[in-house]
Every structure is written in C-alpha cells, then in structure tokens.
Amino acid sequence: MGMSNISFEQSPPYFVTVKFFLTAPLFLILSGVVLIFSSDYFGLLAAIHSFTLGFLTFSVFGALWQMLPVLAGVYIKRSNLISYIVYGCLTIGVFAFMFGFLFNFIGLHVAMLFLGIAFLLFVTLTLYKILTVQFFTPTITGMGLALLGLLILFSGGVLRVLEYLGVHLGLNAQVLHVNFALFGFIFMLIVAITYQVLPMFYVAKEYNKTFQKWFLPTVFALVVLLQFVPFAILGLHVSMLIYAIYSIKVISSRKRKFLDTTIRFWLLGFYSLIICALLGLISWFVELPTSLFTLIFLFGFAGSIISTMLYKIVPFLSYFHLTSTGNFFVPSIKEMISEKPMFVHFVVYLLFLVSLLVGAFFENLHVGGVLLTLSGLICSYNLLKVLSIYNKFAKQEVQETI
Amino acid sequence: MQIVEIDTTGLSHPEPFVMAMETLKGLKSGQYIKMTHRREPLKLYEVCEKLQYAFFVEEIHKTLFNIYICNNAHKDDLRLILKEVCLKEPQDYSNAACNTCQVLDQD
C-alpha cells in the first residue's frame, strides 16, 4: 500500500488557500491598468511583476499549500497563522514593488524586505517539509527544484534592485533573475504539476516514467549552465518544444473527448509555449522585439495554465469544504461556476494575447492592457461568485448546527 | 446488506468525488457503497473520516481500486461481507482513533 505516509485529515482550512486564489486575479487587473496608463520601460516592468509576483505567485503558493499534503503527505503546521504572514508580506511586497517602479525607487527597499520574508518563510518551510518525504516522485522533486529556483531568482532580483540603487557587484543579475524566473521556477513548477494533474483531471495517459524522471533535472541543469554558457538557451527552447508537444499528446489521449474551457486554457498554454520556443529559435537568425518571448511565455503559457488551475481548484475546494461538514445539500460544482462565464474569460484572454503579440511589434500595449484588465475582472467575478455561494451555504450549515 | 455500486473509472476530476458524495447523500441504513476508481480518492477518505463513515479499500492493481463505504454502525457487517467477496484482503482505512498510519505501517 502506498498510503503509509499519509494521514487523511490534512487539508488546510478553506481560507488558508482560498485567499491566495481569490487575490491572484486582482493583480491581473492591476497589471492591465498599468499597461494602459504607463508605456515606458519601468511601466512594463511594473506590469510584468504585478503578473508574476501577484497573479502567478499567489496562485502557486495557494496551490502548493493545497497540493503538498495530497501529493507528498506533508502538512504545514499552524498553517492559518503562517499563511496570513506570507499573504500579508506578499501583498505589501508586491504593492511596494509596483510603487518602486512607477513612482519612487524607495519602494523597492520595502518590497525586498517584505517579499524576502514571504519567500524565505514559505520556501524554507516547504523545502524542509519536502526533504522529509519518504518517497520522492518526479513531481515532488520538480517542486523542490522549482522552489530552489525561486530562492535563486529572488537573490537575482535583490542584486538587480541593488543595481538600480547604484550598487554593482559585478554579477549579471538580470540574466540570473530572468532565467531562473522563467525556466528555473515557473516552467519547472508547471511541468512538475502537470505530470500529476493532467492525467488525473482528464483521465489521460500518464507521462512516460523515464521522461518524468529526467526531464526536470535536465532543465534545471540547463538553467544553471545558462549562467556560464549562453548557448544552453537552445537546449531550453528544445525542452519547451518537447514538453508542449508531449503535453498536447497527453491531453489528446483523454478518454472523453469533450472540450471545455479548462482544456482550452491548457491547450492555449501549450500552443503559446510552442510559439515561444519557435520565437526563441528564430531569434538566433532574425531580430525580434526583446520583450516578445517573455510576454508570450508569461501571459500565454503561464497565465493560461494558472487560469485553468484556478477554475479547477476553487470550485472543487468550496464544494469539498462544504460537503465535508456533512452538508450534502449544496450546489454542485457546475452550479458554482458554469461553462459560459469561463468561456467568456477565455475569449477575452485569447484576444488579449493576440493584441499582445501585435502590440509587441508596434511597441504599444495599451489595447492589451484594456483586455487584460477586462480578463482579470471576469476571472475575479467568476471566482468571487464561487466564494459567495460558499459563504451562503457555510453560514446556513452553522445556523442549522446552532 | 444491500450494495450500491458506482463506477468512476472513466470519470474525470472532480466527478468521482461528486458522484460519491451524491451517493452518500442517498445512502440508506443497511446499504453500502462499492466505488470502483482508478486511483485512491484521498479527499473522499478525508470526508469519510470526518463524517465517521467506515471505509475499506481493496487495491486490485495500481490503477484500480474498490472502495467500500458504509455507515459506521454497519462496519462489522460489511467486514464480514468483504471477507467473502473481495479478491484481496481489504484494508480498513476508517476509524481515525486507531491511527491509520500506524496500522498500515505495521502491515
């Protein structure tokens, strides 16, 4: 039996993780608003960091908190208190960061302090817990490496901020920061999670065991190598291509051939990654806008996959926490969130990506900003609707108990 | 005891959990659920433990499990039935008080 390291009652309380998921799309809105009103270099940096530190990190922290007990059998004690410290520091850190880029560099000092607390607390705690796991699966190994990548990218970020403040240590901080952000953290973590969730969510074929075992360690080695050998980027572009094509094959092998919005988002993410990898390969021969690769990678690949994860996780968590109290008469998951509003979000997000692609060539991302804001608003509305249903039935249950 | 069978092997997440909860909702005294699933439904175990349903798990192979659930009052009756119908000795995952982890480790 493979269950000997798992205690069943390990799910963190509802709001420990849900607050991260519900806050995430607010940073999508903020990112869009910044793109509308600010078109200079620092405006773009602020928008990108609202997306990465806000939308991505909030979603990822919530997901890890939720998934680690199930995937690894590890549970963070005092999760309520720790989650509020991490959540609070992350929120202040992101806003200070935005302020720093948009108005005054002093905000970056504050941001480093609070983001440092949030990252160090969450990552060291999670890594420590992961190291106690009895059986390492490729997903757990991948998560561990990705969290290590997060620490390295944060160190690179601190060095980069020091450079903005006039302190130069002679290291190429930007390269370190960007490479570990894109490949060492985001790409690694998404790959690790898809190994587990893609076959589970859609009754699809499992990823090949040998592929699972070697792919992520190879990617991590390439990211490290990239600091010394720029040519290693080719290996990463090829890795992205292999993973995206393989994942499309996995999702196409699903038993029931229905196409809902969550699958559309997955496919959008994988096709964006293919475009990204091809752009990376083409850029060896043709000069392309420098931000194009990063924008498509972040918003196209990572943004799509995080969106589909939010739509899978939040309604299920709400349903699970309601029914686990013995309250069976609650709305079904489809009643909490129906296909149509998710599809509207998907269409707006797709239009946003198209506008981003076009806008990057003309150096005008204002239209993209409008569509991203709209996309964030729709996503927030959809998730808040789930929360309102949860609150309504959770209160009902308490009243009945009283 | 009367069996209520649900086959969730072809269902995608979270339909197996929802189907199990719907079946639990309608479970009458003297009935038990036999759920066939392709993986271990950990979230369902958590709910069963919280709501004090007895549940046994029969691992047919790595991608096929039979999960038997009944009201705690009928646990011994179900255990007797399972001894006869199960191909393998089912694991008793219920009764949190006995500390599931330790019991399984001793096995």
XYZ file of C-alpha atoms in Angstrom:
509
model
C 0.000 0.000 0.000
C 1.319 3.367 -0.898
C -0.645 5.208 1.724
C 1.506 4.597 4.756
C 2.898 8.116 4.843
C -0.439 9.853 4.572
C -2.895 10.886 7.201
C -6.240 11.651 5.640
C -7.273 14.695 7.591
C -4.671 17.043 6.223
C -6.443 19.570 4.043
C -5.650 23.073 5.222
C -8.642 25.176 6.326
C -10.633 26.729 3.466
C -9.419 30.308 3.766
C -5.747 29.339 4.176
C -5.519 28.667 0.453
C -8.612 30.342 -0.989
C -7.481 33.851 -0.054
C -4.433 33.367 -2.284
C -6.579 32.161 -5.196
C -9.101 34.985 -4.883
C -6.458 37.691 -4.602
C -4.477 36.441 -7.608
C -6.745 37.814 -10.388
C -6.784 41.251 -8.731
C -3.144 41.528 -9.753
C -4.166 40.627 -13.291
C -6.381 43.720 -13.223
C -3.585 45.821 -11.746
C -1.179 44.583 -14.387
C -3.663 45.567 -17.116
C -4.256 49.021 -15.626
C -0.508 49.687 -15.513
C -0.196 48.675 -19.179
C -2.987 51.110 -20.089
C -1.522 54.142 -18.333
C 2.194 53.558 -18.471
C 4.094 52.679 -21.607
C 7.722 53.204 -20.592
C 10.255 50.554 -19.573
C 9.501 50.765 -15.864
C 5.760 50.638 -16.545
C 6.273 47.384 -18.420
C 8.421 46.060 -15.568
C 5.718 47.001 -13.058
C 3.034 45.268 -15.148
C 5.140 42.140 -15.559
C 5.905 41.981 -11.843
C 2.277 42.524 -10.901
C 1.592 39.475 -13.023
C 4.494 37.328 -11.798
C 4.642 38.341 -8.136
C 0.905 38.841 -7.894
C -1.121 36.596 -10.171
C 1.391 33.763 -10.526
C 2.936 33.679 -7.063
C -0.363 33.991 -5.214
C -1.871 31.171 -7.272
C 1.223 28.999 -6.953
C 1.540 29.449 -3.179
C -2.136 28.606 -2.715
C -1.823 25.571 -4.972
C 1.306 24.285 -3.238
C -0.301 24.698 0.169
C -3.255 22.700 -1.072
C -1.412 20.046 -3.039
C 1.544 19.161 -0.835
C -0.494 17.196 1.726
C -2.058 15.129 -1.052
C 0.988 14.713 -3.279
C 3.715 14.446 -0.678
C 1.905 13.677 2.554
C 3.390 16.763 4.191
C 1.396 19.283 6.137
C 2.420 22.738 7.298
C 1.527 23.144 10.955
C -0.008 26.432 12.130
C -0.998 26.920 8.508
C -3.522 29.623 9.396
C -1.004 31.909 11.097
C 1.798 31.256 8.619
C -0.499 31.720 5.636
C -1.561 35.159 6.901
C 2.074 36.218 7.442
C 3.043 35.037 3.949
C -0.098 36.539 2.413
C 0.349 39.896 4.163
C 4.050 40.199 3.360
C 3.483 39.177 -0.250
C 0.687 41.731 -0.685
C 2.679 44.610 0.841
C 5.752 43.478 -1.095
C 4.015 43.500 -4.479
C 2.415 46.914 -3.933
C 5.712 48.360 -2.704
C 7.406 46.884 -5.753
C 4.879 48.498 -8.087
C 5.268 51.803 -6.262
C 9.032 51.491 -6.576
C 8.943 51.026 -10.332
C 6.212 53.562 -11.042
C 6.950 56.390 -8.607
C 9.989 56.119 -6.372
C 12.775 53.540 -6.111
C 12.496 53.700 -2.309
C 9.523 51.335 -2.693
C 11.931 48.661 -3.884
C 13.677 48.646 -0.451
C 10.374 47.987 1.292
C 9.436 45.402 -1.334
C 12.652 43.437 -0.874
C 12.096 43.274 2.875
C 8.514 42.029 2.715
C 8.961 39.781 -0.302
C 12.062 38.374 1.371
C 10.087 37.461 4.487
C 7.274 35.892 2.430
C 9.567 33.883 0.149
C 12.034 32.767 2.802
C 9.295 31.729 5.204
C 7.223 29.828 2.654
C 10.054 28.318 0.639
C 12.268 27.202 3.525
C 9.299 25.716 5.321
C 8.069 23.896 2.220
C 11.534 22.721 1.191
C 12.182 21.468 4.708
C 8.889 19.571 4.609
C 9.644 18.176 1.146
C 13.007 16.867 2.385
C 11.185 14.786 4.994
C 9.151 12.964 2.351
C 9.767 9.216 2.334
C 9.164 8.598 -1.363
C 10.323 11.159 -3.908
C 8.162 11.249 -7.008
C 9.206 13.297 -10.062
C 6.504 15.835 -9.124
C 7.891 16.325 -5.623
C 11.470 16.526 -6.911
C 10.349 19.055 -9.521
C 8.539 21.153 -6.923
C 11.612 21.132 -4.699
C 13.895 22.221 -7.549
C 11.418 24.918 -8.594
C 11.332 26.321 -5.048
C 15.123 26.356 -5.046
C 14.834 28.223 -8.338
C 12.538 30.720 -6.642
C 15.157 31.454 -3.989
C 17.836 31.935 -6.659
C 15.590 34.182 -8.766
C 14.799 36.238 -5.667
C 18.517 36.609 -4.936
C 18.983 37.740 -8.537
C 16.125 40.197 -8.047
C 17.746 41.650 -4.930
C 21.013 42.089 -6.823
C 19.117 43.755 -9.666
C 17.425 46.163 -7.251
C 20.835 46.985 -5.765
C 21.980 47.837 -9.298
C 19.021 50.238 -9.682
C 20.172 51.843 -6.444
C 23.704 52.203 -7.752
C 25.379 49.203 -6.088
C 27.120 46.992 -8.666
C 28.634 43.693 -7.573
C 29.947 42.723 -10.987
C 27.423 39.911 -11.475
C 24.955 39.686 -14.325
C 21.961 39.894 -12.005
C 19.389 40.409 -14.727
C 20.349 37.228 -16.568
C 20.311 35.247 -13.318
C 16.965 36.718 -12.286
C 15.176 36.330 -15.621
C 16.482 32.839 -16.415
C 15.579 31.425 -13.046
C 12.206 33.207 -13.073
C 11.144 31.882 -16.455
C 12.782 28.457 -16.538
C 14.075 27.656 -13.059
C 10.822 28.449 -11.293
C 7.733 28.952 -13.495
C 8.487 26.370 -16.174
C 9.810 23.793 -13.702
C 6.848 24.135 -11.366
C 4.206 23.972 -14.097
C 5.833 20.887 -15.616
C 6.021 19.191 -12.191
C 2.353 19.879 -11.535
C 1.179 18.782 -14.989
C 2.809 15.369 -14.507
C 0.296 14.828 -11.751
C -2.820 16.781 -12.634
C -3.174 16.399 -16.393
C -3.709 12.611 -16.325
C -5.785 12.921 -13.143
C -8.056 15.756 -14.270
C -8.881 14.345 -17.689
C -8.339 10.567 -17.419
C -5.489 10.849 -19.881
C -2.333 8.779 -20.372
C 0.401 9.194 -17.770
C 3.629 10.890 -18.842
C 6.374 8.372 -19.622
C 8.188 7.404 -16.385
C 11.687 7.936 -17.806
C 10.637 11.323 -19.174
C 9.214 12.284 -15.781
C 12.401 11.227 -14.013
C 14.936 13.019 -16.216
C 13.203 15.968 -17.857
C 13.135 18.417 -14.945
C 16.606 17.685 -13.569
C 17.887 18.232 -17.142
C 16.023 21.534 -17.419
C 17.401 22.675 -14.062
C 20.934 21.725 -15.115
C 20.448 23.701 -18.343
C 19.279 26.764 -16.404
C 22.396 26.600 -14.212
C 24.576 26.042 -17.279
C 22.957 29.052 -18.943
C 24.669 31.348 -16.446
C 28.028 30.358 -17.933
C 27.206 29.144 -21.453
C 24.626 31.315 -23.310
C 24.307 28.575 -25.911
C 22.431 26.459 -23.306
C 19.310 28.501 -24.107
C 18.950 26.352 -27.235
C 18.539 23.293 -25.025
C 15.825 25.080 -23.051
C 13.949 26.097 -26.198
C 14.044 22.494 -27.398
C 12.897 21.311 -23.942
C 9.928 23.690 -24.085
C 9.020 22.381 -27.518
C 9.247 18.727 -26.432
C 7.211 19.305 -23.274
C 4.481 21.299 -25.049
C 4.060 18.807 -27.900
C 4.129 15.855 -25.497
C 1.539 17.520 -23.230
C -0.785 18.178 -26.158
C -0.444 14.475 -26.980
C -1.246 13.552 -23.361
C -4.320 15.791 -23.199
C -5.488 14.480 -26.581
C -5.380 10.936 -25.196
C -8.136 11.737 -22.668
C -10.904 9.160 -22.551
C -13.804 11.538 -23.029
C -13.205 13.823 -25.969
C -15.193 16.783 -24.640
C -13.676 20.250 -24.999
C -14.448 22.540 -22.076
C -12.850 25.848 -21.164
C -10.338 24.329 -18.777
C -8.991 22.188 -21.624
C -8.992 25.198 -23.953
C -6.839 27.084 -21.442
C -4.420 24.143 -21.185
C -4.136 23.969 -24.967
C -3.712 27.740 -25.215
C -0.877 27.469 -22.706
C 0.854 24.658 -24.592
C 0.483 26.314 -28.008
C 1.807 29.561 -26.542
C 4.820 27.628 -25.293
C 5.396 26.195 -28.770
C 5.212 29.717 -30.248
C 7.619 30.873 -27.553
C 10.117 28.107 -28.257
C 9.929 28.789 -32.000
C 10.401 32.526 -31.413
C 13.425 31.695 -29.288
C 14.886 29.545 -32.046
C 14.055 32.077 -34.785
C 15.656 34.895 -32.765
C 19.059 33.322 -33.498
C 18.576 34.313 -37.139
C 16.075 37.221 -37.139
C 15.915 40.190 -34.790
C 12.658 40.156 -32.821
C 11.251 42.551 -30.177
C 13.141 41.693 -26.965
C 10.032 41.561 -24.784
C 8.092 39.278 -27.143
C 9.465 35.988 -25.811
C 8.955 36.963 -22.157
C 5.448 38.308 -22.730
C 4.207 35.230 -24.589
C 5.898 32.915 -22.090
C 4.399 34.639 -19.065
C 0.968 35.668 -20.269
C 0.438 32.989 -22.905
C 1.913 29.885 -21.321
C 1.939 30.513 -17.557
C -1.162 32.776 -17.453
C -3.346 30.291 -19.332
C -2.328 27.347 -17.189
C -2.728 29.247 -13.928
C -6.214 30.353 -15.085
C -7.317 26.780 -15.773
C -5.910 25.654 -12.408
C -7.892 28.369 -10.628
C -11.086 27.233 -12.322
C -10.389 23.633 -11.378
C -9.278 24.222 -7.793
C -11.512 26.967 -6.346
C -14.956 25.457 -7.094
C -13.772 21.995 -6.035
C -12.317 23.286 -2.765
C -15.539 25.128 -1.997
C -17.652 22.052 -2.726
C -15.268 19.828 -0.765
C -15.210 22.023 2.338
C -18.998 22.364 2.323
C -19.740 18.665 1.903
C -17.015 17.546 4.307
C -19.014 19.072 7.128
C -21.849 16.719 6.272
C -23.827 19.340 4.402
C -24.807 17.329 1.324
C -27.435 19.764 0.086
C -25.088 22.244 -1.528
C -24.927 23.417 -5.144
C -22.960 21.199 -7.487
C -19.616 22.391 -8.853
C -21.233 23.212 -12.194
C -23.781 25.378 -10.389
C -20.992 27.207 -8.591
C -19.241 28.005 -11.834
C -20.791 27.323 -15.200
C -19.086 26.909 -18.540
C -20.299 30.160 -20.140
C -18.606 32.785 -17.899
C -15.380 30.775 -18.006
C -15.599 30.697 -21.787
C -16.113 34.480 -21.892
C -12.933 34.826 -19.841
C -11.123 32.520 -22.251
C -12.192 34.526 -25.319
C -11.148 37.841 -23.757
C -7.841 36.330 -22.657
C -7.208 34.967 -26.161
C -7.903 38.415 -27.641
C -5.520 39.887 -25.084
C -2.754 37.502 -26.194
C -3.323 38.383 -29.859
C -3.185 42.092 -29.024
C -0.001 41.460 -27.025
C 1.621 39.713 -29.977
C 0.711 42.544 -32.329
C 1.400 45.262 -29.739
C 4.924 43.974 -29.051
C 5.885 44.662 -32.698
C 4.417 48.186 -32.619
C 5.591 48.864 -29.046
C 2.063 49.681 -27.984
C 0.462 47.571 -25.276
C -2.458 49.862 -24.362
C -5.099 47.708 -26.074
C -3.556 44.684 -24.417
C -3.846 46.496 -21.089
C -7.561 47.058 -21.582
C -8.172 43.426 -22.482
C -6.018 42.165 -19.602
C -7.949 44.362 -17.160
C -11.203 43.008 -18.528
C -9.902 39.470 -18.318
C -8.889 39.969 -14.674
C -12.305 41.442 -13.869
C -14.126 38.458 -15.404
C -11.853 35.986 -13.624
C -12.372 37.791 -10.298
C -16.130 37.879 -10.798
C -16.240 34.154 -11.580
C -14.207 33.226 -8.517
C -15.989 35.647 -6.186
C -19.291 34.114 -7.257
C -17.993 30.762 -6.022
C -16.963 32.398 -2.740
C -20.399 33.973 -2.265
C -22.054 30.565 -2.753
C -19.610 29.032 -0.294
C -20.299 31.743 2.285
C -24.048 31.384 1.880
C -24.044 27.633 2.455
C -21.311 27.637 5.095
C -23.394 30.080 7.167
C -26.522 28.021 6.598
C -24.711 24.958 7.887
C -23.541 26.794 11.000
C -27.022 28.159 11.683
C -28.528 24.683 11.367
C -25.916 23.300 13.742
C -26.715 26.020 16.277
C -26.653 -5.545 3.351
C -27.595 -4.012 0.051
C -24.871 -2.889 -2.337
C -24.912 0.434 -4.210
C -22.296 0.293 -6.958
C -20.662 3.259 -8.632
C -18.029 3.008 -11.324
C -15.955 6.160 -11.624
C -13.015 4.720 -13.549
C -13.798 6.712 -16.681
C -14.763 9.959 -14.968
C -12.519 12.998 -14.857
C -11.790 15.049 -11.746
C -13.824 16.078 -9.743
C -16.743 13.921 -10.957
C -15.751 10.791 -8.953
C -15.798 12.793 -5.715
C -19.097 14.477 -6.598
C -20.658 11.150 -7.576
C -19.511 9.581 -4.302
C -20.966 12.471 -2.294
C -24.264 12.255 -4.174
C -24.406 8.527 -3.427
C -23.522 9.084 0.232
C -26.340 11.621 0.407
C -28.871 8.983 -0.606
C -27.341 6.071 1.324
C -29.934 4.314 3.442
C -29.430 2.272 6.576
C -28.312 -1.249 5.638
C -26.754 -0.137 2.370
C -23.097 0.134 1.474
C -21.266 1.720 -1.444
C -18.841 -0.086 -3.679
C -16.922 2.544 -5.611
C -14.568 1.456 -8.362
C -11.918 4.039 -9.118
C -8.616 4.230 -10.963
C -6.756 5.895 -8.073
C -7.090 6.361 -4.333
C -9.654 9.107 -3.643
C -7.808 10.789 -0.785
C -10.284 13.642 -0.464
C -13.118 11.167 -0.149
C -11.253 9.311 2.594
C -10.876 12.612 4.411
C -14.617 13.264 4.247
C -15.461 9.702 5.310
C -13.163 10.018 8.275
C -14.621 13.390 9.248
C -18.209 12.188 8.932
C -17.383 8.870 10.585
C -18.267 6.544 7.761
C -16.442 3.226 7.794
C -14.436 2.598 4.646
C -12.348 -0.259 3.323
C -10.020 -0.200 0.344
C -9.212 -3.115 -1.935
C -6.285 -2.472 -4.279
C -6.861 -4.657 -7.324
C -3.781 -3.223 -9.020
C -2.000 0.121 -9.160
C -4.679 1.754 -11.281
C -7.788 0.010 -9.991
C -9.273 0.272 -6.524
C -12.518 -0.807 -4.916
C -13.594 1.446 -2.069
C -16.352 0.185 0.235
C -18.181 2.705 2.399
C -20.973 2.239 4.923
C -22.424 3.816 7.999
C -20.148 3.168 10.972
C -22.930 1.208 12.696
C -22.743 -1.461 9.958
C -18.980 -1.705 9.819
C -18.736 -5.258 11.190
C -21.465 -6.491 8.835
C -19.617 -5.003 5.887
C -16.337 -6.507 7.046
C -17.954 -9.977 7.008
C -19.333 -9.436 3.508
C -15.997 -8.202 2.193
C -14.198 -11.246 3.529
C -16.293 -13.298 1.155
C -16.489 -11.073 -1.906
C -13.091 -9.421 -2.064
C -10.324 -10.924 -4.139
C -7.743 -9.392 -1.815
C -7.896 -8.601 1.873
C -9.336 -5.059 2.004
C -7.581 -2.504 4.184
C -9.653 -0.885 6.878
C -8.923 2.806 6.454
C -11.660 4.041 8.743
C -11.707 4.783 12.441
C -9.363 7.693 12.895
C -8.931 6.836 16.561
C -6.897 3.759 15.707
C -4.428 5.978 13.836
C -4.487 4.842 10.265
C -0.820 5.484 9.632
C 0.383 3.221 12.405
C -1.962 0.404 11.450
C -0.760 0.463 7.870
C 2.882 0.718 8.881
C 2.514 -2.437 10.948
C 1.171 -4.231 7.893
